[in-house]
Phi, psi and omega in degrees: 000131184260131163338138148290189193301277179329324174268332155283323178296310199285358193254343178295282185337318156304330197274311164289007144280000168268325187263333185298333192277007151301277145314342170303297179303306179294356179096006172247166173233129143244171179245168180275158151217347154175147137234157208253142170086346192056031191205339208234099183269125181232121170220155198266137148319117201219124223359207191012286174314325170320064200113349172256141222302331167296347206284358179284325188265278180341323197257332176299308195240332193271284184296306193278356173276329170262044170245307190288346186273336146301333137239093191310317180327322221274133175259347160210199183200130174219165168225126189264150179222000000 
């Protein structure tokens, strides 16, 4: 049974509420900023995180594996900036 719209966002949401005190802690943030699809999640990066070297690999393997163990559906994570 697949999620709805609503419920893969309220389950992403969850998931950068998992992720966010992490980020926090470095002085960043992020925000949802859309999915597309019900599959393609875009989110912003935010102060710290902005420019730093790690946040390609951080948001590649840290964000987008825990946005899929909440919603599995979700097929990628990108960050628009």
């Amino acid at each position: 049974m697949s999620m709805t719209s609503e419920e893969i966002k309220s389950n992403v949401e969850k998931a950068l509420d998992e992720i966010r005190p992490f980020l926090q802690s470095d002085g960043g943030d992020i925000s949802l900023i859309s999915i597309d699809n019900d599959s393609l999640v875009k989110v912003k990066l935010e102060g710290n995180c902005i420019g730093c070297s790690v946040n390609q690999m951080t948001l590649k393997s840290g964000v987008e594996m825990t946005i899929k163990k909440y919603a599995p559906q979700i097929e990628e994570v990108i960050n628009v900036s």
